[in-house]
Amino acid sequence: MNAPTTVTEQDRAESAQVRERLVVIGNGMAGCRAVEEILARDPARFDVTIFGAEPRVNYNRIMLSPVLAGEKAFEDIVINGPEWYADNEIALISGDPVAAIDRDTRTVTTRSGHVEAYDRLLIATGSDPFIIPVPGHNLDGVVTFRDLDDVDKMLAAAENGGSAVVIGGGLLGLEAAHGLTLRGMKVTVVHLMPTLMERQLDEAAGFLLKSELERRGQTIVTGGDTAEITGRDGKVAGVKLKDGREFAADIVVMAVGIRPATGLAKAAGVVVERGIVVDDHMVTSDPAIMAVGECVQHRGACYGLVAPLWDMCRALADAACAEPTGYTGSVTSTKLKVSGIDLFSAGDFSGGDGAEDIVMRDASRGIYKRVVVKDNKLVGAVLYGETADGSWYFDLLKKGEDISPIREALIFGQAFANGGPSLDPNAAVAALSDDAEICGCNGVSKGKVVATIEAGACSLDAVRGACKASASCGSCTGLVESLLALTLGGEVQSGPKTLCKCTSFGHDDVRRLILEKNLKAIPQVMQELHWKTPDGCASCRPALNYYLLCAWPGEVEDDQKSRFVNERMHANIQKDGTYSVVPRMWGGLTNPKELRAIADVVEKYNAPMVKVTGGQRLDIFGIKKEDLPAVWADLNAAGMVSGHAYGKSLRTVKTCVGSEWCRFGTQDSTGLGVKLERMTWGSWMPHKFKIAVSGCPRNCAEATIKDFGVVCVDSGYELHVGGNGGIKVRATDLLTKVSTEAEAMEVCAAFIQLYREQAHYLERTAPWIERVGLDHVKAGLFDDPDSVTRLAARFRHSQQFCQDDPWAERAAGAHADLHQHLAEVRPMEFA
Amino acid sequence: MIGDWLDIGPVDQIAPGTARTLPVRGGEEIAVFRTQNGEFHALVNKCPHKHGPLSQGIVHGGVVTCPLHSWNISLKTGEAQGDDKGCVPVIPLKVDAGRIYLLREAVVGRKAA
Ligand code: SRM
Ligand SMILES: Cc1cc2nc3c(=O)[nH]c(=O)nc-3n(C[C@H](O)[C@H](O)[C@H](O)COP(=O)(O)OP(=O)(O)OC[C@H]3O[C@@H](n4cnc5c(N)ncnc54)[C@H](O)[C@@H]3O)c2cc1C
Ligand code: SF4
Ligand code: FES
């Protein structure tokens, strides 16, 4: 099959001399389509010869995915069979790639030495798959996904079952993974980015896609950077990631991207940048040479999808047949060809700048839709789970039509926007019958919601409380709001504050639903609770990150990008962009070794200031972000760890000297303070948390303005809570009195856990207790005799995962990108 | 855009939803952002309010929230959003074959204020 085959040479027209000779390099989708377009305009104009590297006729490359998946056979995907070449007197020279173009003699030469002369040359060589040059990339069993030979290799590997690793979670990689899964292989997809298909999907849709593929048995590794392909006897054995993880593999599919195949053109001296540079008529820098398809660069853009090729081929044929129209570039849209997964994306959905997102989520049906509107035009769309309106959106987008008349209904799709009873969503709701179901989760009808409102529920929250409508997944919130507006006119009361403008739920509802619905990732919360924005905002992201960490200790991954700078950098940002560093001094105690280490750091890194803080420890100021890991390494070496002066977490435990030295001291307040700090450090909380232990009621450690304060007395320990010395001073409430240190510690752990589980993000203990009342807190701790034990046990469990010094991790090189500059620019004049 | 482009390295140096910095000797430090959707933008790393380092803020949509006093700055235009008024210079950026390029004259022509 690999021998050159010439289909129609003997039949070529006698009149060959009078026709121009068109030679096409590339028997793929663009090359043959261009010929089709030319034939349609002027069948007698050219003598056509097509060279193809692949030993076969013109087929539909995009259907290789269904062939791999077993849904189609090669015969089904042939576009032009041998008869097409014969009927149109086209000479096909396949299986013999062109090796050189000679522009002076206007000839091309193939690998086997065949020389063909041209008047016009068309380069349509497509793309080459990109292979990341990691060790092992040339082992037997590493394949790409570009042509039928690749598919055959994958099918041969799949015959024995086994496992496959696909490197690259883009369109091609996922289609390969799908096919191999259907063929019975155990498939792992390793993707460098945190989101699958990140160029086409936003975080929300990428998350849904990942969950669905995982449900189908694939292992999806995002953020996975391949270090090496391991081998055994010259064959692949597995893939090793830079973080040390390893996956076994009998075959490795590299699908990390493509590069325009420009080698021939470049060698011939045709202008090539990223692709072969063409004008609007697909003519290269040499007027006798045209180029089309994935190998070209037009107005700065290179394409990797077929839709633009059709437009290019049309313009090319118009120009070649002397009626130039010109190609102006394409807007593209993407669909994933994986059966049972509906996914569509088009245009620009980056948001920001006068662009407005309209988001619709239906968690029960697994639907996420987002359209982006700018200047009253649709500029982008991402659809997951229901893509029927994709082409309608794409059409609106390409035409740049003014969508303001249908704006309200846009997200509901074409049927609603064009033919719906009215564009006013309230009117649509008004038209529903009384027994129409509004809330599917709780089975509440329209009649019941209206009755509830008429009975006095004047806010969304009141309705949720009284009849449960929209209290579960929230997808019917819009309907309930419409009913409120219809029933009450202008008298709708806004309920308690929502978490932020991205959601209709308040903090408590979000926390409750995270537990009830077993939600374990930020995009999942946003989907299931019908967030109105695609990826939240600077208010809800940190809150959700905390709520998840609190709800599922050890199970969920901390989302660094949802953390405020101080918590991300483990230091306090200063007004000039440098950082301050506060090492922990347990209970305010220190020693010569620590003091020396601090003094050395101050000198070594030229820290402009070091100061005793209000929290009984030392603060080193003016450290540059790139020096932080080294500073921490030095402090670690003296046994010091992070003081979390930056965290929504335990800050300090302030102590006084106590019974060890003080003539009034009743108990060892210093020792208890150190023990409390050892127990509680590292824990993430709704807000910062401060503790103090005073040795007697003179209260030198100011325990009665702390979140948790201990005042020692002869008979034991008074435990105080909810104090604040900050913006609004609040003295503590007495919570209880205990007689042993152990009890004091147990109640402290329980109180912290209650606060962690119940307070709103960014609510300190003082406003929390003001809001819920001291009695509520007491009831939560003491009504049930086991509560303290249970809460304290939950606290200790979660501490298991928090008490690793974050500084040590950074000093050892974790998250180096947060500290290092990309590079430094040194312009000549400053060098 | 015509002019010289400065290659500042591969795109995968910046994780989506984060930013990294590029100091310029004798000039203004630049913050290079990558949004959640994989778009790249570069701004002078100085908030129009009180010069907070924008590179250290939380990135959401096409906006960064300044770490010092929470102004929201558009990554595309450098304009403060909402009621805040101010603008930070945008450095023209392009991505080509997996590498990030900044317009040289915008990078080096900007003397530190
Ligand atoms: C360093 C320090 C001042 C000092 O030099 O002594 C300090 C510095 C800051 N305090 Fe404080 N506070 C410091 C002790 C206090 C105290 C005294 C105490 O803890 O005994 C208080 C009053 C007690 C209290 O918290 O109830 C205090 C009440 C505040 C408040 C108001 C909190 C409130 O609930 O009203 C804020 C603002 C906030 O947290 O939102 C704040 C915020 C800040 C911030 C973090 C401002 C910020 O957001 O960037 C300052 C960071 C400076 C830095 O980079 O280090 N700082 N701050 C003290 C560090 C203690 C430590 O060792 O960790
Ligand atoms: C598995 C798969 C699935 C895809 N799915 C989709 C999809 O769903 N939607 C979509 O829009 N796009 C999809 N694509 C992309 C689409 O197939 C390409 O955009 C399209 O094929 C590009 O056409 P082309 O003619 O430029 O390149 P090709 O179709 O690759 O044709 C180029 C031809 O030139 C030949 N050639 C190269 N060098 C030489 C030489 N020196 N001499 C002779 N011949 C040479 C090659 O062998 C090849 O046959 C998919 C691609 C793959 C691989
Ligand atoms: S009192 Fe104000 S100025 Fe002083 S450290 Fe605290 S926050 Fe900063
Ligand atoms: S410096 Fe950026 S908001 Fe103040």
PDB file of N, CA, C and O in Angstrom, chain A residues 39-68:
ATOM      1  N   LEU A  39     -13.047  23.142  -9.311  1.00  0.00           N
ATOM      2  CA  LEU A  39     -13.766  22.376 -10.347  1.00  0.00           C
ATOM      3  C   LEU A  39     -15.188  22.889 -10.501  1.00  0.00           C
ATOM      4  O   LEU A  39     -15.731  22.956 -11.607  1.00  0.00           O
ATOM      5  N   ALA A  40     -15.789  23.276  -9.395  1.00  0.00           N
ATOM      6  CA  ALA A  40     -17.165  23.750  -9.450  1.00  0.00           C
ATOM      7  C   ALA A  40     -17.268  25.042 -10.251  1.00  0.00           C
ATOM      8  O   ALA A  40     -18.283  25.325 -10.880  1.00  0.00           O
ATOM      9  N   ARG A  41     -16.176  25.827 -10.237  1.00  0.00           N
ATOM     10  CA  ARG A  41     -16.226  27.106 -10.942  1.00  0.00           C
ATOM     11  C   ARG A  41     -15.807  26.955 -12.405  1.00  0.00           C
ATOM     12  O   ARG A  41     -16.428  27.502 -13.307  1.00  0.00           O
ATOM     13  N   ASP A  42     -14.718  26.191 -12.614  1.00  0.00           N
ATOM     14  CA  ASP A  42     -14.159  26.126 -13.965  1.00  0.00           C
ATOM     15  C   ASP A  42     -13.424  24.805 -14.142  1.00  0.00           C
ATOM     16  O   ASP A  42     -12.215  24.731 -13.986  1.00  0.00           O
ATOM     17  N   PRO A  43     -14.163  23.740 -14.500  1.00  0.00           N
ATOM     18  CA  PRO A  43     -13.565  22.408 -14.521  1.00  0.00           C
ATOM     19  C   PRO A  43     -12.435  22.273 -15.545  1.00  0.00           C
ATOM     20  O   PRO A  43     -11.591  21.387 -15.425  1.00  0.00           O
ATOM     21  N   ALA A  44     -12.389  23.157 -16.539  1.00  0.00           N
ATOM     22  CA  ALA A  44     -11.410  22.969 -17.607  1.00  0.00           C
ATOM     23  C   ALA A  44     -10.157  23.809 -17.411  1.00  0.00           C
ATOM     24  O   ALA A  44      -9.248  23.798 -18.222  1.00  0.00           O
ATOM     25  N   ARG A  45     -10.115  24.556 -16.316  1.00  0.00           N
ATOM     26  CA  ARG A  45      -9.049  25.534 -16.191  1.00  0.00           C
ATOM     27  C   ARG A  45      -7.677  24.903 -15.931  1.00  0.00           C
ATOM     28  O   ARG A  45      -6.667  25.324 -16.487  1.00  0.00           O
ATOM     29  N   PHE A  46      -7.649  23.909 -15.029  1.00  0.00           N
ATOM     30  CA  PHE A  46      -6.353  23.379 -14.624  1.00  0.00           C
ATOM     31  C   PHE A  46      -6.205  21.890 -14.918  1.00  0.00           C
ATOM     32  O   PHE A  46      -7.168  21.142 -14.919  1.00  0.00           O
ATOM     33  N   ASP A  47      -4.963  21.501 -15.095  1.00  0.00           N
ATOM     34  CA  ASP A  47      -4.552  20.110 -15.037  1.00  0.00           C
ATOM     35  C   ASP A  47      -4.114  19.871 -13.603  1.00  0.00           C
ATOM     36  O   ASP A  47      -3.180  20.508 -13.150  1.00  0.00           O
ATOM     37  N   VAL A  48      -4.809  18.980 -12.887  1.00  0.00           N
ATOM     38  CA  VAL A  48      -4.550  18.891 -11.454  1.00  0.00           C
ATOM     39  C   VAL A  48      -3.773  17.627 -11.080  1.00  0.00           C
ATOM     40  O   VAL A  48      -4.123  16.527 -11.512  1.00  0.00           O
ATOM     41  N   THR A  49      -2.710  17.821 -10.301  1.00  0.00           N
ATOM     42  CA  THR A  49      -1.994  16.688  -9.712  1.00  0.00           C
ATOM     43  C   THR A  49      -1.974  16.904  -8.205  1.00  0.00           C
ATOM     44  O   THR A  49      -1.617  17.995  -7.739  1.00  0.00           O
ATOM     45  N   ILE A  50      -2.398  15.864  -7.449  1.00  0.00           N
ATOM     46  CA  ILE A  50      -2.380  15.983  -5.994  1.00  0.00           C
ATOM     47  C   ILE A  50      -1.368  14.999  -5.416  1.00  0.00           C
ATOM     48  O   ILE A  50      -1.387  13.827  -5.758  1.00  0.00           O
ATOM     49  N   PHE A  51      -0.511  15.506  -4.549  1.00  0.00           N
ATOM     50  CA  PHE A  51       0.421  14.637  -3.833  1.00  0.00           C
ATOM     51  C   PHE A  51      -0.068  14.448  -2.401  1.00  0.00           C
ATOM     52  O   PHE A  51      -0.438  15.427  -1.737  1.00  0.00           O
ATOM     53  N   GLY A  52      -0.080  13.199  -1.957  1.00  0.00           N
ATOM     54  CA  GLY A  52      -0.481  12.954  -0.570  1.00  0.00           C
ATOM     55  C   GLY A  52       0.533  12.065   0.124  1.00  0.00           C
ATOM     56  O   GLY A  52       0.925  11.029  -0.410  1.00  0.00           O
ATOM     57  N   ALA A  53       0.943  12.457   1.299  1.00  0.00           N
ATOM     58  CA  ALA A  53       1.900  11.640   2.046  1.00  0.00           C
ATOM     59  C   ALA A  53       1.247  10.342   2.519  1.00  0.00           C
ATOM     60  O   ALA A  53       1.879   9.298   2.582  1.00  0.00           O
ATOM     61  N   GLU A  54      -0.038  10.429   2.848  1.00  0.00           N
ATOM     62  CA  GLU A  54      -0.727   9.232   3.316  1.00  0.00           C
ATOM     63  C   GLU A  54      -1.099   8.360   2.117  1.00  0.00           C
ATOM     64  O   GLU A  54      -1.549   8.873   1.097  1.00  0.00           O
ATOM     65  N   PRO A  55      -0.930   7.027   2.240  1.00  0.00           N
ATOM     66  CA  PRO A  55      -1.187   6.122   1.121  1.00  0.00           C
ATOM     67  C   PRO A  55      -2.672   5.817   0.955  1.00  0.00           C
ATOM     68  O   PRO A  55      -3.082   4.673   0.964  1.00  0.00           O
ATOM     69  N   ARG A  56      -3.500   6.853   0.817  1.00  0.00           N
ATOM     70  CA  ARG A  56      -4.936   6.609   0.704  1.00  0.00           C
ATOM     71  C   ARG A  56      -5.619   7.816   0.094  1.00  0.00           C
ATOM     72  O   ARG A  56      -4.969   8.847  -0.136  1.00  0.00           O
ATOM     73  N   VAL A  57      -6.911   7.652  -0.198  1.00  0.00           N
ATOM     74  CA  VAL A  57      -7.667   8.746  -0.803  1.00  0.00           C
ATOM     75  C   VAL A  57      -8.069   9.763   0.245  1.00  0.00           C
ATOM     76  O   VAL A  57      -7.797   9.600   1.426  1.00  0.00           O
ATOM     77  N   ASN A  58      -8.754  10.807  -0.199  1.00  0.00           N
ATOM     78  CA  ASN A  58      -9.172  11.933   0.644  1.00  0.00           C
ATOM     79  C   ASN A  58     -10.294  11.510   1.600  1.00  0.00           C
ATOM     80  O   ASN A  58     -11.336  11.031   1.178  1.00  0.00           O
ATOM     81  N   TYR A  59     -10.030  11.643   2.898  1.00  0.00           N
ATOM     82  CA  TYR A  59     -11.054  11.259   3.877  1.00  0.00           C
ATOM     83  C   TYR A  59     -11.270  12.364   4.896  1.00  0.00           C
ATOM     84  O   TYR A  59     -10.511  13.333   4.955  1.00  0.00           O
ATOM     85  N   ASN A  60     -12.334  12.189   5.690  1.00  0.00           N
ATOM     86  CA  ASN A  60     -12.716  13.191   6.664  1.00  0.00           C
ATOM     87  C   ASN A  60     -11.975  12.961   7.978  1.00  0.00           C
ATOM     88  O   ASN A  60     -12.343  12.115   8.782  1.00  0.00           O
ATOM     89  N   ARG A  61     -10.926  13.765   8.179  1.00  0.00           N
ATOM     90  CA  ARG A  61     -10.052  13.535   9.321  1.00  0.00           C
ATOM     91  C   ARG A  61     -10.793  13.646  10.650  1.00  0.00           C
ATOM     92  O   ARG A  61     -10.490  12.920  11.588  1.00  0.00           O
ATOM     93  N   ILE A  62     -11.752  14.533  10.723  1.00  0.00           N
ATOM     94  CA  ILE A  62     -12.381  14.724  12.036  1.00  0.00           C
ATOM     95  C   ILE A  62     -13.159  13.474  12.461  1.00  0.00           C
ATOM     96  O   ILE A  62     -13.421  13.284  13.638  1.00  0.00           O
ATOM     97  N   MET A  63     -13.472  12.608  11.483  1.00  0.00           N
ATOM     98  CA  MET A  63     -14.216  11.400  11.834  1.00  0.00           C
ATOM     99  C   MET A  63     -13.303  10.261  12.292  1.00  0.00           C
ATOM    100  O   MET A  63     -13.762   9.153  12.555  1.00  0.00           O
ATOM    101  N   LEU A  64     -12.003  10.527  12.414  1.00  0.00           N
ATOM    102  CA  LEU A  64     -11.116   9.502  12.956  1.00  0.00           C
ATOM    103  C   LEU A  64     -11.517   9.162  14.394  1.00  0.00           C
ATOM    104  O   LEU A  64     -11.336   8.032  14.844  1.00  0.00           O
ATOM    105  N   SER A  65     -12.089  10.140  15.082  1.00  0.00           N
ATOM    106  CA  SER A  65     -12.507   9.873  16.465  1.00  0.00           C
ATOM    107  C   SER A  65     -13.601   8.809  16.517  1.00  0.00           C
ATOM    108  O   SER A  65     -13.473   7.830  17.243  1.00  0.00           O
ATOM    109  N   PRO A  66     -14.683   8.967  15.734  1.00  0.00           N
ATOM    110  CA  PRO A  66     -15.681   7.892  15.705  1.00  0.00           C
ATOM    111  C   PRO A  66     -15.108   6.566  15.195  1.00  0.00           C
ATOM    112  O   PRO A  66     -15.565   5.497  15.618  1.00  0.00           O
ATOM    113  N   VAL A  67     -14.112   6.606  14.311  1.00  0.00           N
ATOM    114  CA  VAL A  67     -13.508   5.346  13.856  1.00  0.00           C
ATOM    115  C   VAL A  67     -12.807   4.670  15.036  1.00  0.00           C
ATOM    116  O   VAL A  67     -12.978   3.486  15.290  1.00  0.00           O
ATOM    117  N   LEU A  68     -12.066   5.474  15.800  1.00  0.00           N
ATOM    118  CA  LEU A  68     -11.390   4.920  16.964  1.00  0.00           C
ATOM    119  C   LEU A  68     -12.401   4.361  17.966  1.00  0.00           C
ATOM    120  O   LEU A  68     -12.202   3.306  18.553  1.00  0.00           O
TER     121      LEU A  68
END
